[in-house]
Short mmCIF file of C-alpha atoms and ligand atoms in Angstrom, two decimals:
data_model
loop_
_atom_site.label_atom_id
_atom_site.label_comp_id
_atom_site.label_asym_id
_atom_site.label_seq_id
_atom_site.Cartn_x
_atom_site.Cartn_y
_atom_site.Cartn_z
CA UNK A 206 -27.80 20.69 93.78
CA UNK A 207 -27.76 19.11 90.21
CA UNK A 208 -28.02 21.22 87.19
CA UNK A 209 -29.37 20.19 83.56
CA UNK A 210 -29.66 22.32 80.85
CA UNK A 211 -32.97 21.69 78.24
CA UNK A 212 -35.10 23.75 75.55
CA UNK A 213 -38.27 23.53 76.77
CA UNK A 214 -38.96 22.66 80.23
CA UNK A 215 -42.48 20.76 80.88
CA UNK A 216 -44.31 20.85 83.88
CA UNK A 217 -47.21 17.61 83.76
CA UNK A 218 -47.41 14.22 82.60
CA UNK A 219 -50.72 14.35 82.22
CA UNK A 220 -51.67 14.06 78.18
CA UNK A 221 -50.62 17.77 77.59
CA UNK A 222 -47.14 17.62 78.93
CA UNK A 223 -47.01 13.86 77.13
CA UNK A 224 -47.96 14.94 73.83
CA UNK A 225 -46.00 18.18 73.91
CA UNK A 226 -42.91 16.16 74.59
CA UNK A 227 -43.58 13.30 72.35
CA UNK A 228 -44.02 16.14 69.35
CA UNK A 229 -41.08 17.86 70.17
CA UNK A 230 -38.93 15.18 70.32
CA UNK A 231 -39.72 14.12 66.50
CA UNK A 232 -38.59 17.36 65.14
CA UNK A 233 -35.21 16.95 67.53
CA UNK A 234 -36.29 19.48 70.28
CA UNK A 235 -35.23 18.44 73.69
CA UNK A 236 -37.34 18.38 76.52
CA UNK A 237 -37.93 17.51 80.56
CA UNK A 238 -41.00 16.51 82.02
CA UNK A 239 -41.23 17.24 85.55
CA UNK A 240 -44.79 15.15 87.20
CA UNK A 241 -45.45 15.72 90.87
CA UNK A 242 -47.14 11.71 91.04
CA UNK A 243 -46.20 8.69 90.04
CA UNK A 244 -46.48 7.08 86.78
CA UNK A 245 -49.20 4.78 88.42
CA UNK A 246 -51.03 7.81 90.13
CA UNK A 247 -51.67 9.29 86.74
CA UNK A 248 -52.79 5.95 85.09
CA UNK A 249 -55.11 5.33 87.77
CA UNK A 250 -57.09 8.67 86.99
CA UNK A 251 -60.18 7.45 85.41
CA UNK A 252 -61.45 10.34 82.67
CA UNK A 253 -61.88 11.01 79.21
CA UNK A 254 -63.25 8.63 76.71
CA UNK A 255 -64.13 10.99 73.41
CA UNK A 256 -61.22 11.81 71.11
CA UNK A 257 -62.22 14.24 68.54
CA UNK A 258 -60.76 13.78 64.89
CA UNK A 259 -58.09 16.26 65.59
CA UNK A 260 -56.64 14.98 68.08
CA UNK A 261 -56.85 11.48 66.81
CA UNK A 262 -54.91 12.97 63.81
CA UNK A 263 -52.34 14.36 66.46
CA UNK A 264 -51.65 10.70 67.92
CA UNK A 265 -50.84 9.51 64.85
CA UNK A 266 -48.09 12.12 64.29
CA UNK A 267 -47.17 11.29 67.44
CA UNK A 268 -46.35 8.00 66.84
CA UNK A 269 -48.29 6.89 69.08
CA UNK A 270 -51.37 5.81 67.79
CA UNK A 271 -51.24 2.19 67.20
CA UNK A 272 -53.43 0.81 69.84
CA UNK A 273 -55.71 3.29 69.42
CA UNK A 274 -55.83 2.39 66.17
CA UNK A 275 -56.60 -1.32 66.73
CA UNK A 276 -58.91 -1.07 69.94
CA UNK A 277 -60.70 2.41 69.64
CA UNK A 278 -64.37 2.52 68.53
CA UNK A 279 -65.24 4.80 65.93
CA UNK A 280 -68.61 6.18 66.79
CA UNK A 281 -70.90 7.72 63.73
CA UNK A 282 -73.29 9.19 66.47
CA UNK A 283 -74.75 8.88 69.22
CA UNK A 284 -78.19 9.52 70.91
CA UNK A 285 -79.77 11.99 73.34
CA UNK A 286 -83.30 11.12 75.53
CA UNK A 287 -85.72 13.24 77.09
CA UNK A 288 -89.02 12.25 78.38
CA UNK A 289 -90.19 9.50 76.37
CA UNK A 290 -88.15 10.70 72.99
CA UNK A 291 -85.15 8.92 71.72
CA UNK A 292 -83.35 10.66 69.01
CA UNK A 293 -80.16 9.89 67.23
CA UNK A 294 -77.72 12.91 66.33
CA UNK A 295 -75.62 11.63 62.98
CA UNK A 296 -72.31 12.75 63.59
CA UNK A 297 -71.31 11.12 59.82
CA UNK A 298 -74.19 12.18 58.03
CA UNK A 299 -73.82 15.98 59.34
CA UNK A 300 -70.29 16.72 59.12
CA UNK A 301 -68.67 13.36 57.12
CA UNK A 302 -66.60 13.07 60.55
CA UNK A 303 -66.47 10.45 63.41
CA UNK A 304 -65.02 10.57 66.98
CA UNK A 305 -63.28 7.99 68.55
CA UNK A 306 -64.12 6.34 71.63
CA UNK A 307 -60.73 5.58 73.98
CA UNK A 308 -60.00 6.24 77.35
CA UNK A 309 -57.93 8.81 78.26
CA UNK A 310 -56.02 6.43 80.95
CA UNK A 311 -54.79 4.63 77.73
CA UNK A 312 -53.94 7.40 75.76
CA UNK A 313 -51.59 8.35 78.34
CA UNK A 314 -50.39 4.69 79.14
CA UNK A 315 -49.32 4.99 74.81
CA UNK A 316 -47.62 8.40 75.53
CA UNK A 317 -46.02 6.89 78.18
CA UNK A 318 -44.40 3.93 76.21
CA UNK A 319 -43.52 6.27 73.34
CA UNK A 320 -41.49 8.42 75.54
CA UNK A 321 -39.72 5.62 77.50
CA UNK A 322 -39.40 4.14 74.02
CA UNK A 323 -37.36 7.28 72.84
CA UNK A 324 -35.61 7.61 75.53
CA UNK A 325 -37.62 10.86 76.49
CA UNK A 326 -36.96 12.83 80.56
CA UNK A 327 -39.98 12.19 82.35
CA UNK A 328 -39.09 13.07 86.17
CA UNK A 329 -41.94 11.52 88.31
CA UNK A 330 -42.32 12.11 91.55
CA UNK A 331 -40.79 15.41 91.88
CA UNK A 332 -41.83 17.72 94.40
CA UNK A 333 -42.45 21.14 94.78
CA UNK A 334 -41.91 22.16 91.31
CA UNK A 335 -40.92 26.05 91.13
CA UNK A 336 -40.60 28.68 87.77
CA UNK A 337 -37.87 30.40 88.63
CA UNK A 338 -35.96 33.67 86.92
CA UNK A 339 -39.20 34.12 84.46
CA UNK A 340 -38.22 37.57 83.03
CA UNK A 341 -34.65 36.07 81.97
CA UNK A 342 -33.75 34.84 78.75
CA UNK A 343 -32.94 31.47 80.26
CA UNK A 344 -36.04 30.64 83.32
CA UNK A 345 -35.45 27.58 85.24
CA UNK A 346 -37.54 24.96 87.00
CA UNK A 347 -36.01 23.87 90.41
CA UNK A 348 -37.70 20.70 92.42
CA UNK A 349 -37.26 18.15 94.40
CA UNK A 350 -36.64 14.41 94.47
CA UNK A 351 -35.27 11.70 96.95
CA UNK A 352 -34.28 14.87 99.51
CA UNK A 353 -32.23 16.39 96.97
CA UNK A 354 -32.60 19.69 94.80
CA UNK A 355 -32.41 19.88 91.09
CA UNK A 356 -32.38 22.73 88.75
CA UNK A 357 -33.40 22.59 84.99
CA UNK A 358 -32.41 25.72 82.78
CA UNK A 359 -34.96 25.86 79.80
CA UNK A 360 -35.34 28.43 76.84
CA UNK A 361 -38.90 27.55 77.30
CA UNK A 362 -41.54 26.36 80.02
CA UNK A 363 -44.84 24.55 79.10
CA UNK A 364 -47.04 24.61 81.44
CA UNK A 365 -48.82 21.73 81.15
CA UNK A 366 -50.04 20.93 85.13
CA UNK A 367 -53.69 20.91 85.23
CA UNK A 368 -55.99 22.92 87.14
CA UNK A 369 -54.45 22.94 90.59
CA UNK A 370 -50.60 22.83 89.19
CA UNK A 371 -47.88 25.81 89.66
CA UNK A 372 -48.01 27.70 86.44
CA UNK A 373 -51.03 29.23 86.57
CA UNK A 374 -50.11 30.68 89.62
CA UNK A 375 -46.74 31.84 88.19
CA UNK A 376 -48.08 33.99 85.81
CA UNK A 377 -47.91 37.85 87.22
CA UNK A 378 -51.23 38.45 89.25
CA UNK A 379 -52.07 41.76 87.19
CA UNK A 380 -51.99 40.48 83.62
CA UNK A 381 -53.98 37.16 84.06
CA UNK A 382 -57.92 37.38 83.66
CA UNK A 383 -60.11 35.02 85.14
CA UNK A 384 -63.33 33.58 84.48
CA UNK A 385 -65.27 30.88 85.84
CA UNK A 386 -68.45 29.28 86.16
CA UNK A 387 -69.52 26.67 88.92
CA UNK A 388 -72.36 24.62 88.48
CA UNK A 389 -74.38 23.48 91.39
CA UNK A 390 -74.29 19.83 90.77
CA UNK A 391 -71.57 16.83 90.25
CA UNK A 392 -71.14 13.74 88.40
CA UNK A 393 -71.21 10.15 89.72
CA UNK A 394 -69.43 8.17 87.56
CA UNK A 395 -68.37 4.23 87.76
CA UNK A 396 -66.73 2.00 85.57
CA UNK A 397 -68.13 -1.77 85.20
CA UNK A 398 -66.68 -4.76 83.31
CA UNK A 399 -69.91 -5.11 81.64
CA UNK A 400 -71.01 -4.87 78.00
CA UNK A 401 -72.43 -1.55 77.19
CA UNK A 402 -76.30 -0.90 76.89
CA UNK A 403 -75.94 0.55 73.59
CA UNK A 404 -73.06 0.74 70.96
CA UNK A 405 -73.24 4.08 71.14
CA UNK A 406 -73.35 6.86 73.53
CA UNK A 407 -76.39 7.96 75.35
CA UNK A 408 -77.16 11.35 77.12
CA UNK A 409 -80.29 11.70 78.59
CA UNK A 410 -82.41 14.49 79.97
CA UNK A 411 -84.38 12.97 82.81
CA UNK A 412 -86.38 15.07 85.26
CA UNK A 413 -84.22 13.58 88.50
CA UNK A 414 -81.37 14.75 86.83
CA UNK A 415 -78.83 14.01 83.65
CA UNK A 416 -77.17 10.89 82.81
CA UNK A 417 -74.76 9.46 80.03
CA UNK A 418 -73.96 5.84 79.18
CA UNK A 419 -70.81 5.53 77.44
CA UNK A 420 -67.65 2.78 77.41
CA UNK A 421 -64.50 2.37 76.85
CA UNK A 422 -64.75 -0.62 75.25
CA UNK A 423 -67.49 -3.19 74.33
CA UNK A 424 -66.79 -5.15 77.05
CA UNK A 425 -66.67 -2.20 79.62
CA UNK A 426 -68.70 0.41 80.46
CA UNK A 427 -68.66 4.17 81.96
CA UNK A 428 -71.61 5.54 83.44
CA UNK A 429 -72.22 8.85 85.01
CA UNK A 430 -75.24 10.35 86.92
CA UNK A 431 -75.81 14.01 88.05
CA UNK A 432 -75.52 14.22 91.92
CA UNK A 433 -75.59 17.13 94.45
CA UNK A 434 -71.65 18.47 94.13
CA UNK A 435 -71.02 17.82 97.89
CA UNK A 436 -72.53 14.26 97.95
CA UNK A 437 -70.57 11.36 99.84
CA UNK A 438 -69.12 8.92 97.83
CA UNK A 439 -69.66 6.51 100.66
CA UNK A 440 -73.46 6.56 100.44
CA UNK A 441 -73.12 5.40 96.62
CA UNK A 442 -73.25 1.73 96.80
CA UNK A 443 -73.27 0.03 93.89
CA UNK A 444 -76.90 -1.15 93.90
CA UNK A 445 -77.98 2.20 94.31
CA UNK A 446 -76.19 4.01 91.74
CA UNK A 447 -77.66 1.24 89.17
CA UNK A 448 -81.05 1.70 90.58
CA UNK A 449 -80.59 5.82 89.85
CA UNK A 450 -79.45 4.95 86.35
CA UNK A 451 -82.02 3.18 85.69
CA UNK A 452 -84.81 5.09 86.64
CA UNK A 453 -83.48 7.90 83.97
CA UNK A 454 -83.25 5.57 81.71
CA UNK A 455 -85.15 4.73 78.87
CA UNK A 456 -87.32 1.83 79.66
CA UNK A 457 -85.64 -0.74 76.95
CA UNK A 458 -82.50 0.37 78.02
CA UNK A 459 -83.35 0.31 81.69
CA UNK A 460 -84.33 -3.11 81.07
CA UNK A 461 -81.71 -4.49 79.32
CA UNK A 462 -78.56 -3.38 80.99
CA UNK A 463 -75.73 -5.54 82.26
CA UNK A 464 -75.07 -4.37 85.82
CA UNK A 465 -71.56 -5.49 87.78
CA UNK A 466 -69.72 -4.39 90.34
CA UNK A 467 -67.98 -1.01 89.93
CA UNK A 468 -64.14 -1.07 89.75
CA UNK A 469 -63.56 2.59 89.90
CA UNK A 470 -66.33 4.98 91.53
CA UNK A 471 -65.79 8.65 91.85
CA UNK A 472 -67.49 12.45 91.56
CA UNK A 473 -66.09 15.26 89.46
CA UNK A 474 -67.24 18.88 89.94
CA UNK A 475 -68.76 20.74 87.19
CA UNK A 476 -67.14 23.85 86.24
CA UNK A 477 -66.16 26.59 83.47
CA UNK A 478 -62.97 28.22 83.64
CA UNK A 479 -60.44 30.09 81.22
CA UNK A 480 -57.81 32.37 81.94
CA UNK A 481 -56.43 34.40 80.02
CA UNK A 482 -53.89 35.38 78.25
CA UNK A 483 -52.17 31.89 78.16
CA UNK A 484 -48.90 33.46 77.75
CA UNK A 485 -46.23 35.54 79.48
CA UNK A 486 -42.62 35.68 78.09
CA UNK A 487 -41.33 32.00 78.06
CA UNK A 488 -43.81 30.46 79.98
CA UNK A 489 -46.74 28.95 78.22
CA UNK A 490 -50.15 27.62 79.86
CA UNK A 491 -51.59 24.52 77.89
CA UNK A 492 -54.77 22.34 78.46
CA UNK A 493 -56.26 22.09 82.25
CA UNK A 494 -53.80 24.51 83.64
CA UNK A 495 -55.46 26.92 81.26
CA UNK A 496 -59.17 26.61 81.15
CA UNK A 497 -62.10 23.98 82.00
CA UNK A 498 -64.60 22.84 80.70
CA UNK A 499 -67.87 20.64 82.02
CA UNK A 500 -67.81 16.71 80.92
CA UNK A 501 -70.82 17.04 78.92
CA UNK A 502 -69.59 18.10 75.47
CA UNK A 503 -66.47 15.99 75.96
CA UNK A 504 -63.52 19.13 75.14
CA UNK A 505 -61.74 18.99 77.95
CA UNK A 506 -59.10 16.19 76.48
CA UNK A 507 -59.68 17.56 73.11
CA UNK A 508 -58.87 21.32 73.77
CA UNK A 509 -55.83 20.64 75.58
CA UNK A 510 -54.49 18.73 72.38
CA UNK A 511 -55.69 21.61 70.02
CA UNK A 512 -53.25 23.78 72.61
CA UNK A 513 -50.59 21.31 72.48
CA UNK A 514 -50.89 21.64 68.31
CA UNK A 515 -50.20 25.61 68.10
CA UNK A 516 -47.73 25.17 70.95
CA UNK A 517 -45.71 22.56 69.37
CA UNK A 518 -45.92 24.47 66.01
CA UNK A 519 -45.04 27.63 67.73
CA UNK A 520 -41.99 25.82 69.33
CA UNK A 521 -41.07 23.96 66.15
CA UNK A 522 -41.62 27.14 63.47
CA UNK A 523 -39.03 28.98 66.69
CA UNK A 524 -36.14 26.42 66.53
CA UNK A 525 -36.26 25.58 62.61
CA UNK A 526 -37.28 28.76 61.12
CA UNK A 527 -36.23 31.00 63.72
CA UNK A 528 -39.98 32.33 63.69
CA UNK A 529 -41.31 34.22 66.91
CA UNK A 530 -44.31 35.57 65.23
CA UNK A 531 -46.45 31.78 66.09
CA UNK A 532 -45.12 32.23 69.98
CA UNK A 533 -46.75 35.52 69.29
CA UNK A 534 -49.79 34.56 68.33
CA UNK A 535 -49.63 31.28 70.72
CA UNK A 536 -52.43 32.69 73.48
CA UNK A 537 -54.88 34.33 70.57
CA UNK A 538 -54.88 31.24 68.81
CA UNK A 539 -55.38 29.19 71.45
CA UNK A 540 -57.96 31.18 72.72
CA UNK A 541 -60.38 32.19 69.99
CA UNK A 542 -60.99 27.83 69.89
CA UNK A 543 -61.08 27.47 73.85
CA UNK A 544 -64.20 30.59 73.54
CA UNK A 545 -66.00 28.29 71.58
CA UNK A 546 -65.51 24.83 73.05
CA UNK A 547 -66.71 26.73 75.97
CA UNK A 548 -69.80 28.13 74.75
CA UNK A 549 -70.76 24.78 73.47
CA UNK A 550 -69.90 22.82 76.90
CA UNK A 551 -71.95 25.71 78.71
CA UNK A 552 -74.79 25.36 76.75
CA UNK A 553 -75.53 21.76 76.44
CA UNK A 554 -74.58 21.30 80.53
CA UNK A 555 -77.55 23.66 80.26
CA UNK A 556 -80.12 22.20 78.67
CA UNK A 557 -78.94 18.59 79.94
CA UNK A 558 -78.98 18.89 83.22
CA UNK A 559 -81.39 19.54 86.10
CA UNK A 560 -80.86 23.09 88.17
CA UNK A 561 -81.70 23.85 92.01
CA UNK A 562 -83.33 26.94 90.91
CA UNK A 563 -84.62 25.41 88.09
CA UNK A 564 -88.42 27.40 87.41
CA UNK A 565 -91.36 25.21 85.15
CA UNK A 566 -90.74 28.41 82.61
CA UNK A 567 -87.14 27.45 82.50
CA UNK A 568 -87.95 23.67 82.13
CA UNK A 569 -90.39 24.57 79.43
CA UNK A 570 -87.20 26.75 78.10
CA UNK A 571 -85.20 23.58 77.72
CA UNK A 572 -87.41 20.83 76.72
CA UNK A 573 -87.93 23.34 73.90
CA UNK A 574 -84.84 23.40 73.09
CA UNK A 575 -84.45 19.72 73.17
CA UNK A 576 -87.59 19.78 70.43
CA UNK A 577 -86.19 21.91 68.12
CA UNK A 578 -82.54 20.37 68.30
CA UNK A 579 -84.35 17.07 67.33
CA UNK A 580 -86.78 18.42 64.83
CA UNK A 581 -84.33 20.84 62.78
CA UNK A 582 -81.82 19.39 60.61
CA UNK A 583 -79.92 23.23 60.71
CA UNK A 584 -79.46 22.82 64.49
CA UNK A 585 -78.78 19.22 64.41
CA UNK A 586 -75.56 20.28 62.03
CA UNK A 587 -74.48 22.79 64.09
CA UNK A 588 -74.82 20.47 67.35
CA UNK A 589 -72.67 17.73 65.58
CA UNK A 590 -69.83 20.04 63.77
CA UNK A 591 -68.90 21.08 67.58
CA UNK A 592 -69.48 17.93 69.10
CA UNK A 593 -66.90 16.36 66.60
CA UNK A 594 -64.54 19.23 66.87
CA UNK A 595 -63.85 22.96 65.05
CA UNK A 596 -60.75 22.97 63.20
CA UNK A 597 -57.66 24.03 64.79
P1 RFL B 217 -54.12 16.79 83.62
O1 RFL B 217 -54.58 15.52 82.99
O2 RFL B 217 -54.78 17.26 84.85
O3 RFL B 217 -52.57 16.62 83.87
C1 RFL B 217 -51.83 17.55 84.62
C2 RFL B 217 -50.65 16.84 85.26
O4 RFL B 217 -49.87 17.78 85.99
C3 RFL B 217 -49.52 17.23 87.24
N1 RFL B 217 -49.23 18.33 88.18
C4 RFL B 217 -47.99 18.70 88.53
N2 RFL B 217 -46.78 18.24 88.18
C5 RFL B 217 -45.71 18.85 88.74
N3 RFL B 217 -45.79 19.88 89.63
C6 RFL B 217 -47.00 20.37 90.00
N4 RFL B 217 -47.08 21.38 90.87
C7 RFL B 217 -48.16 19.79 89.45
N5 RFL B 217 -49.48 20.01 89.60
C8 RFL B 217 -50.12 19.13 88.83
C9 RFL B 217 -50.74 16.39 87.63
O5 RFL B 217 -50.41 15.39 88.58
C10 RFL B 217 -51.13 15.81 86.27
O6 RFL B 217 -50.49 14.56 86.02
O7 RFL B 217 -54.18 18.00 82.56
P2 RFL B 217 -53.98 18.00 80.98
O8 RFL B 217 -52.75 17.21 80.58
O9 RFL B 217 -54.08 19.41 80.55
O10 RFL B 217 -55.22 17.16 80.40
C11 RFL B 217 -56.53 17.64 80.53
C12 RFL B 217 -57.50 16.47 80.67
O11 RFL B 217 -57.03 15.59 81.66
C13 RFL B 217 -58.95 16.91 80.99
O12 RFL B 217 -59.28 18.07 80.25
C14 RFL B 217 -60.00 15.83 80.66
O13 RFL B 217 -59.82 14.71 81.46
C15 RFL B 217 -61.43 16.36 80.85
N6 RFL B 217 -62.47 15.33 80.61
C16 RFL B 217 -62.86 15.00 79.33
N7 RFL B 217 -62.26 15.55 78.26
C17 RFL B 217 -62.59 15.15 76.99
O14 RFL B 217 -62.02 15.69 76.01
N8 RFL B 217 -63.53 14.17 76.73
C18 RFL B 217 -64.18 13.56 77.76
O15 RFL B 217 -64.96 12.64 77.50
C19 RFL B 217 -63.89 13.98 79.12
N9 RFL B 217 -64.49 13.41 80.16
C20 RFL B 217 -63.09 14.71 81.70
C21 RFL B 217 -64.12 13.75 81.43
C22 RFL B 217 -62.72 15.00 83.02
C23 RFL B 217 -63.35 14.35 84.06
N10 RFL B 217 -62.88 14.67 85.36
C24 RFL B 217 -62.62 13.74 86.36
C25 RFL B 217 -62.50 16.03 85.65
C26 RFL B 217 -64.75 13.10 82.46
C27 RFL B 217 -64.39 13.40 83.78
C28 RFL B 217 -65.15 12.69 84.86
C1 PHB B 218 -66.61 9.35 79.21
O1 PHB B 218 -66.71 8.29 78.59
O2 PHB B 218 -65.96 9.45 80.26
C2 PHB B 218 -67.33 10.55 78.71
C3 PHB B 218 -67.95 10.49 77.46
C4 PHB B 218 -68.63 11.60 76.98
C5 PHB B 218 -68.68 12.75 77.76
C6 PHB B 218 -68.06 12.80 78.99
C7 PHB B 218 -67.38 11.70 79.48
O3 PHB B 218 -69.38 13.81 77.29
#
């Protein structure tokens, strides 16, 4: 068995795990990145497209924020439909701030470079990742690779391994609270090489169900539709998923889309999910492997990079300044911001979407809702300072 020694031992190369890395390694902390797929597995997840300013801000410091730079879209705002109304939310005008339209795939293609670029420990492909020795000063991670063992003794473990990963399940049974929410619906989403329907995001309110047109760039578009959450993929041809799209549509849009053939088709369930606390001792729980949130309010990315900032400042205040009291604080911090992002992402699934149950009083309920968002300036402000992001 082969033995390393490191600071802070990361479990995911997903963005978290990337990012985390990436920050340490400017301030001189060392790390290993342990990722149970390959490098190609994790580009070819197709997901996020919304950066909020905050995390656009934590690229940068990254060092890894060139091409975002030069290919991301800035979007001022974006629109929402719902019966025949079309209205425009100003993200600018409402909060002075923007978000930035970029996939997630290439995010994590930058992170990538940068840490290959620096030389960084990024151990794909390793299997059956284990915390081991937890309540010691000095926990280890132990996996496998090529039919050989490996050990790596950390100070610290991130863990940074999505919803299905390892860490959550490390953390001691009695202390960890969970709660969830699943909805009873899915999303259909595809990506075309076509040009967008409008240069900004759409998310519409249609009586056979939600739908959002959005891109990743203007020559390529993402498109999602609510379906039942045990549909078959199979039964989504192309044509058909275009012909559902268009039928929630507004009619200029319906009629003026660019339809193609998909090059990446695929469902995501809808769900809620935080656990808490999102520490114990030296292990840390950052992003997916920590909470979830539904696609609609476009956090999930976002939060996991607000965790990544009070992690790596917990981290970096511990090894220059000696400081515990931000490891401390790490889960609290995190927390109070992953309440809220949830609260928003529950509430505007809700009155976006179209339920089973669904009675004409609660229909009534949210078309209401709709109305008022798009007749009061107050709620209009309130809509866009979450939608771009609450501080960190
Ligand atoms: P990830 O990206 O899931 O990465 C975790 C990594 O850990 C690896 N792993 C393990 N490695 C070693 N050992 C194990 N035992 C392991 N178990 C797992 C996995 O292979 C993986 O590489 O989590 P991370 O880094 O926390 O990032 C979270 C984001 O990926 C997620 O929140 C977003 O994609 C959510 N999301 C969106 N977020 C936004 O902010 N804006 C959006 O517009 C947005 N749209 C979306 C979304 C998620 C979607 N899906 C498919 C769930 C749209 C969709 C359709
Ligand atoms: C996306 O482009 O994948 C996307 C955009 C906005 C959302 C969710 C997903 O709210």
């Amino acid at each position: 068995m082969s033995s390393t020694r490191t600071q802070v031992g990361i479990i995911g190369a997903g963005p978290s795990g990337l990012l985390l890395s990436q920050l340490l390694h400017l301030q001189g902390i060392d790390s290993v990145v342990l990722e149970r797929r390959s490098a190609d597995y994790v580009l070819g997840r197709v997901r996020a497209g919304v950066l909020e300013q905050g995390m656009v801000d934590m690229l940068r410091e990254a060092q890894c924020a060139d091409r975002m730079d030069k290919e991301g879209l800035v979007h001022e705002g974006f629109e929402i439909t719902f019966g025949e109304r079309r209205h425009r939310i100003d993200l600018k005008k409402h909060t002075g701030s923007t978000v930035m339209v970029y996939g997630q795939t290439e995010v994590t293609k930058d992170l990538m470079d940068a840490r290959e670029k620096m030389g960084g420990t990024v151990i794909y492909d390793a299997e059956n990742v284990a915390i081991e020795d937890l309540n010691s000063d000095t926990p280890k991670l132990t996996y496998q690779k090529d039919g050989q063992t490996h050990e790596v003794i950390c100070d610290y473990i991130a863990g940074c391994d999505g919803f299905h990963g390892v860490s959550r399940k490390s953390m001691p049974e009695k202390l960890l609270k969970e709660h969830e929410r699943v909805y009873p619906f899915g999303w259909l989403g595809i990506l075309s090489e076509t040009r967008p329907v409008s240069e900004e995001l759409i998310y519409v309110n249609h009586w056979r169900g939600f739908a959002l047109c959005s891109m990743r760039s203007m020559t390529r578009s993402r498109y999602y539709i609510q379906c039942a959450f045990d549909e078959d993929l199979e039964e989504w041809t192309d044509d058909r998923f275009w012909d559902e799209l268009r039928v929630r549509l507004p009619d200029e849009a319906a009629e003026t889309i660019e339809m193609g053939p998909s090059i990446e088709k695929s469902i995501a369930p809808l769900r809620s999910f935080v656990a808490e606390p999102m520490r114990h001792g030296r292990l840390f729980l950052a992003g997916d492997a920590a909470h979830i949130v539904p696609p609609t309010g476009a956090k999930g990315l976002n939060l996991a990079a607000s965790d990544i900032y009070y992690l790596s400042r917990a981290l970096i205040g511990f090894y220059k300044e000696g400081r515990e009291d931000l490891i401390d604080s790490y889960s609290e911090n995190c927390l109070r911001r992953v309440w809220k992002a949830e609260r928003f992402s529950w509430w505007f699934t809700n009155i976006m979407h179209r339920f089973p149950e669904q009675s004409s009083f609660d229909r009534g309920c949210q078309i209401a809702e709709l109305d008022y968002l798009c007749g009061s300036n107050a709620a209009q402000e309130a809509f866009a300072e979450n939608y771009v992001g609450l501080p960190f």
